[in-house]
Coordinates of C-alpha atoms in Angstrom, one line a residue:
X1 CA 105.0 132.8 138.1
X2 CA 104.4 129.4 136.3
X3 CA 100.8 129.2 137.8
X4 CA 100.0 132.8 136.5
X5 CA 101.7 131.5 132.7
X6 CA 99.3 128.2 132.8
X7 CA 96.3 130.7 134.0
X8 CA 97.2 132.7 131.2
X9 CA 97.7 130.1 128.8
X10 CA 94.5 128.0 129.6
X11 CA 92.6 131.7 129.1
X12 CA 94.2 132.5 126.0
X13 CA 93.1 128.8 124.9
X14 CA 89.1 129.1 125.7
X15 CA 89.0 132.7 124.1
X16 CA 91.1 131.1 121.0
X17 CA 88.3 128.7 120.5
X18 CA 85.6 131.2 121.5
X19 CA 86.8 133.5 118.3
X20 CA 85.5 131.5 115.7
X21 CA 81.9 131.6 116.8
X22 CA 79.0 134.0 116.6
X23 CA 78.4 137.8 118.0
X24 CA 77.3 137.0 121.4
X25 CA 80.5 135.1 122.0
X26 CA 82.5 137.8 119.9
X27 CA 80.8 140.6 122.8
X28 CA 82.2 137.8 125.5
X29 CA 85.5 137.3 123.9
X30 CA 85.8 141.4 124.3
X31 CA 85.2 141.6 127.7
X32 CA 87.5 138.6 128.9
X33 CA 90.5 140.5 126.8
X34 CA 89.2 143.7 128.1
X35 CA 89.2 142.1 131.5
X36 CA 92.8 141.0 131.4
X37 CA 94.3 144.3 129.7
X38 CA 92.5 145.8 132.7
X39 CA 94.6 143.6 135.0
X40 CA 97.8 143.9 133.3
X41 CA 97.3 147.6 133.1
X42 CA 96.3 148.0 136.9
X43 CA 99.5 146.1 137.7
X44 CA 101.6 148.7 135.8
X45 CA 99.8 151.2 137.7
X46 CA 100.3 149.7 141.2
X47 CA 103.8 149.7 140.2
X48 CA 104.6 153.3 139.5
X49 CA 102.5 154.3 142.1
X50 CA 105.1 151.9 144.6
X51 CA 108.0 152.9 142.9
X52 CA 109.6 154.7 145.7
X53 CA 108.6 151.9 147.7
X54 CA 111.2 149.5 145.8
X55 CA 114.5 149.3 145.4
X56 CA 115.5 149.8 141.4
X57 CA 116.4 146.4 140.5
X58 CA 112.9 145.1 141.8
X59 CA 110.9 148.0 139.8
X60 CA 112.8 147.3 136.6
X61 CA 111.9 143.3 137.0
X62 CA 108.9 143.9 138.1
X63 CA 108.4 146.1 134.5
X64 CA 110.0 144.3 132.6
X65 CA 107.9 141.2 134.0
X66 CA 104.4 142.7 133.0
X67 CA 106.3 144.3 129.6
X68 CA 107.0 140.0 128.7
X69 CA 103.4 139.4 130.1
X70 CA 102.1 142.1 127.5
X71 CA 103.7 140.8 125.1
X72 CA 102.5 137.3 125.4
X73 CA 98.6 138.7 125.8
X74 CA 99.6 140.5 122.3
X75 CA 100.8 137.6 120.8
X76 CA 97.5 135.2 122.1
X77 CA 95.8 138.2 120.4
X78 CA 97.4 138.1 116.8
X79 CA 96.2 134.8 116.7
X80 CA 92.7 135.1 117.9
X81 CA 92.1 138.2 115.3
X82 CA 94.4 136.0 112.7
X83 CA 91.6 135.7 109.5
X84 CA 88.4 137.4 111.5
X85 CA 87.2 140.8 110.1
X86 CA 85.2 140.9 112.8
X87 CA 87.7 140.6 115.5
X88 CA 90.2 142.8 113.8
X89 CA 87.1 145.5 113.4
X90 CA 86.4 144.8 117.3
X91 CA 89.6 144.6 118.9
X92 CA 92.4 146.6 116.5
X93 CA 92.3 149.9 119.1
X94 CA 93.0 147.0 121.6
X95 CA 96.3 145.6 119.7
X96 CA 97.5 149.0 119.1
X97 CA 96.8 150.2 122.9
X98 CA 99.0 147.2 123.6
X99 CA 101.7 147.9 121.2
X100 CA 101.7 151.1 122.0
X101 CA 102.5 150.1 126.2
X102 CA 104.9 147.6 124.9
X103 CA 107.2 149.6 122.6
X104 CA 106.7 152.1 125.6
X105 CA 105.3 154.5 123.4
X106 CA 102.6 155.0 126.0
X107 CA 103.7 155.2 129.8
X108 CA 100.3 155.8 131.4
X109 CA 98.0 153.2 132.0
X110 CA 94.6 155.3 132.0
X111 CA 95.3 156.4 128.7
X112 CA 96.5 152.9 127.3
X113 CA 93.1 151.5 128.9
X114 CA 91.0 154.0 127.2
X115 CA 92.9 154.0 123.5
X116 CA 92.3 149.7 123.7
X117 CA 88.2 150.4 124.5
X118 CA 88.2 153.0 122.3
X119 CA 87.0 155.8 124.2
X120 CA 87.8 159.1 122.8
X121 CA 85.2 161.3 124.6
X122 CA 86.8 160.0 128.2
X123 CA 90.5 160.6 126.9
X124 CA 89.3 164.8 126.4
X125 CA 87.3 164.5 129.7
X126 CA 91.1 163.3 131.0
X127 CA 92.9 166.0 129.3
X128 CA 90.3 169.0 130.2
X129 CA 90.8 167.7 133.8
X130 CA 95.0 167.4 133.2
X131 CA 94.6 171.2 131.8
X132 CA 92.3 172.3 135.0
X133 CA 95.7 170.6 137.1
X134 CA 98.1 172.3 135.7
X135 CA 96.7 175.6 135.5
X136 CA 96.0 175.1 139.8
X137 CA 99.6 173.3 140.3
X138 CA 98.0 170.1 140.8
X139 CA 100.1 168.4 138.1
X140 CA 103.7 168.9 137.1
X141 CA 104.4 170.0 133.9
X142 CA 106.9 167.4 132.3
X143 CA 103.9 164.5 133.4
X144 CA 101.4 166.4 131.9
X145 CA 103.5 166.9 128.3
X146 CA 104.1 163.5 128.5
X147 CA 100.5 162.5 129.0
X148 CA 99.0 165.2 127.1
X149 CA 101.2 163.8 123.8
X150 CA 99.6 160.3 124.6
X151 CA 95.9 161.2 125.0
X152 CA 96.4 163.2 121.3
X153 CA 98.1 160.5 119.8
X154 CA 95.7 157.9 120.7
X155 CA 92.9 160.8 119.8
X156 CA 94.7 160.7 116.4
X157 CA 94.7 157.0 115.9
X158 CA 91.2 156.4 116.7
X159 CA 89.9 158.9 113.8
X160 CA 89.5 162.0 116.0
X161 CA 90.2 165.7 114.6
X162 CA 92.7 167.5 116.1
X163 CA 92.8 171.0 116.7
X164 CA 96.1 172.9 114.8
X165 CA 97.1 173.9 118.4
X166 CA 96.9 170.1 119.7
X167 CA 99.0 169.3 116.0
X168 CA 101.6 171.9 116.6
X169 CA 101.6 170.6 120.5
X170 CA 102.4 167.1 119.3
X171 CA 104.7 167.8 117.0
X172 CA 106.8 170.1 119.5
X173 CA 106.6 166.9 122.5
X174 CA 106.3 163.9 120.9
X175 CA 109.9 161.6 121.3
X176 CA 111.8 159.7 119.2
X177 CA 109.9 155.8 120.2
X178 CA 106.5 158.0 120.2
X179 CA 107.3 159.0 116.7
X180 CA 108.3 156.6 115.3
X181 CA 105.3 154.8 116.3
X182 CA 103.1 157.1 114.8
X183 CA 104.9 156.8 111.6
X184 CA 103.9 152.7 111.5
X185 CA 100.6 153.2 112.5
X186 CA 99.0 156.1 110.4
X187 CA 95.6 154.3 110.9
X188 CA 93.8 151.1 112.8
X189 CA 94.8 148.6 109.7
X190 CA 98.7 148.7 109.8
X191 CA 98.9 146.2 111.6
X192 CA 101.3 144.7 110.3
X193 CA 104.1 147.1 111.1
X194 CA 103.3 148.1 114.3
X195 CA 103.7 144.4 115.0
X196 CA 107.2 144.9 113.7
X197 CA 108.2 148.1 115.9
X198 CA 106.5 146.4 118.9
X199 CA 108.7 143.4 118.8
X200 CA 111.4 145.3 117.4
X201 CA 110.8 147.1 121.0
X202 CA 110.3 143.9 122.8
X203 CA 113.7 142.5 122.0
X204 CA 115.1 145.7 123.0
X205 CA 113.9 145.6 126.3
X206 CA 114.7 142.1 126.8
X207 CA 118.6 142.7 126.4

């Protein structure tokens, strides 16, 4: 665990100092972060999919492990955005994405990975195929709710139009955390309290 903090630390460090230079190593800078999202997401993937595999004190640690590691890779990135309007332009769907996991607003990976890249065309290629599942039994219906609410809200934060049906769907499913989360984030630029419900969230999960 301490090697994986230094790792973390020492990455968080060269991308720090890569932030205040010019496009090409703004376009780097991206891919790292996108790189290590993808990691951090892909472990809480591997997790779920082992869940039956563990005992529940070892999945909750193990969550609550990659929730504090989140956490810290939102924290690195507050401060590598902190006075660039470029970076907050490039990597705002990223931040929120991240909020969004660590408030557990968002539960499934996929869509947190596509709402940080901001990539709304393959979040409705996911929910026509989630809609083709459930129509052939392929996907249970309380998962599908759950992700279907995600996918729309993260369609909603990145500018997308919503049909009324998909409104009146999310208005119907979305949960207490989920909206409340929507309520601190009506757009990319409110930052600043979505931070707040985050690490209200964090603190929550740490007790």
């Amino acid at each position: 665990k301490n090697e994986k903090k230094k790792y973390m630390g020492l990455l968080f460090h060269i991308e720090i100092k890569m932030a205040s230079r010019g496009k090409t190593e703004t376009s780097k800078l991206k891919q790292n972060l996108e790189e290590q999202l993808d990691r951090l997401m892909q472990q809480l993937q591997d997790l779920e999919e082992c869940r039956e595999e563990l005992d529940t004190d070892e999945y909750e640690e193990t969550k609550k492990e990659t929730l504090e590691q989140l956490s810290e890779f939102n924290d690195s990135l507050k401060k590598i955005m902190s006075g660039n309007m470029t970076l907050v332009d490039e990597l705002s769907g990223m931040q929120l994405a991240i909020q969004a996991a660590i408030s557990q607003a968002f539960k499934t990976p996929e869509v947190i990975r596509l709402f940080a890249k901001k990539q709304p065309g393959q979040l409705r290629t996911r929910l026509a195929e989630m809609d083709r599942d459930l129509m052939v039994g392929k996907l249970e219906r309380d998962l599908y709710t759950q992700q279907k609410v995600e996918i729309l809200t993260a369609l909603r934060k990145l500018g997308e139009k919503l049909t009324a049906d998909d409104e009146a769907f999310l208005s119907a499913n979305a949960g207490a955390i989920l909206s409340q989360f929507e309520k601190v984030s009506t757009d990319l630029g409110s930052g600043d309290k979505v931070l707040a419900l985050a690490s209200f969230e964090v603190e929550k999960t740490k007790k």
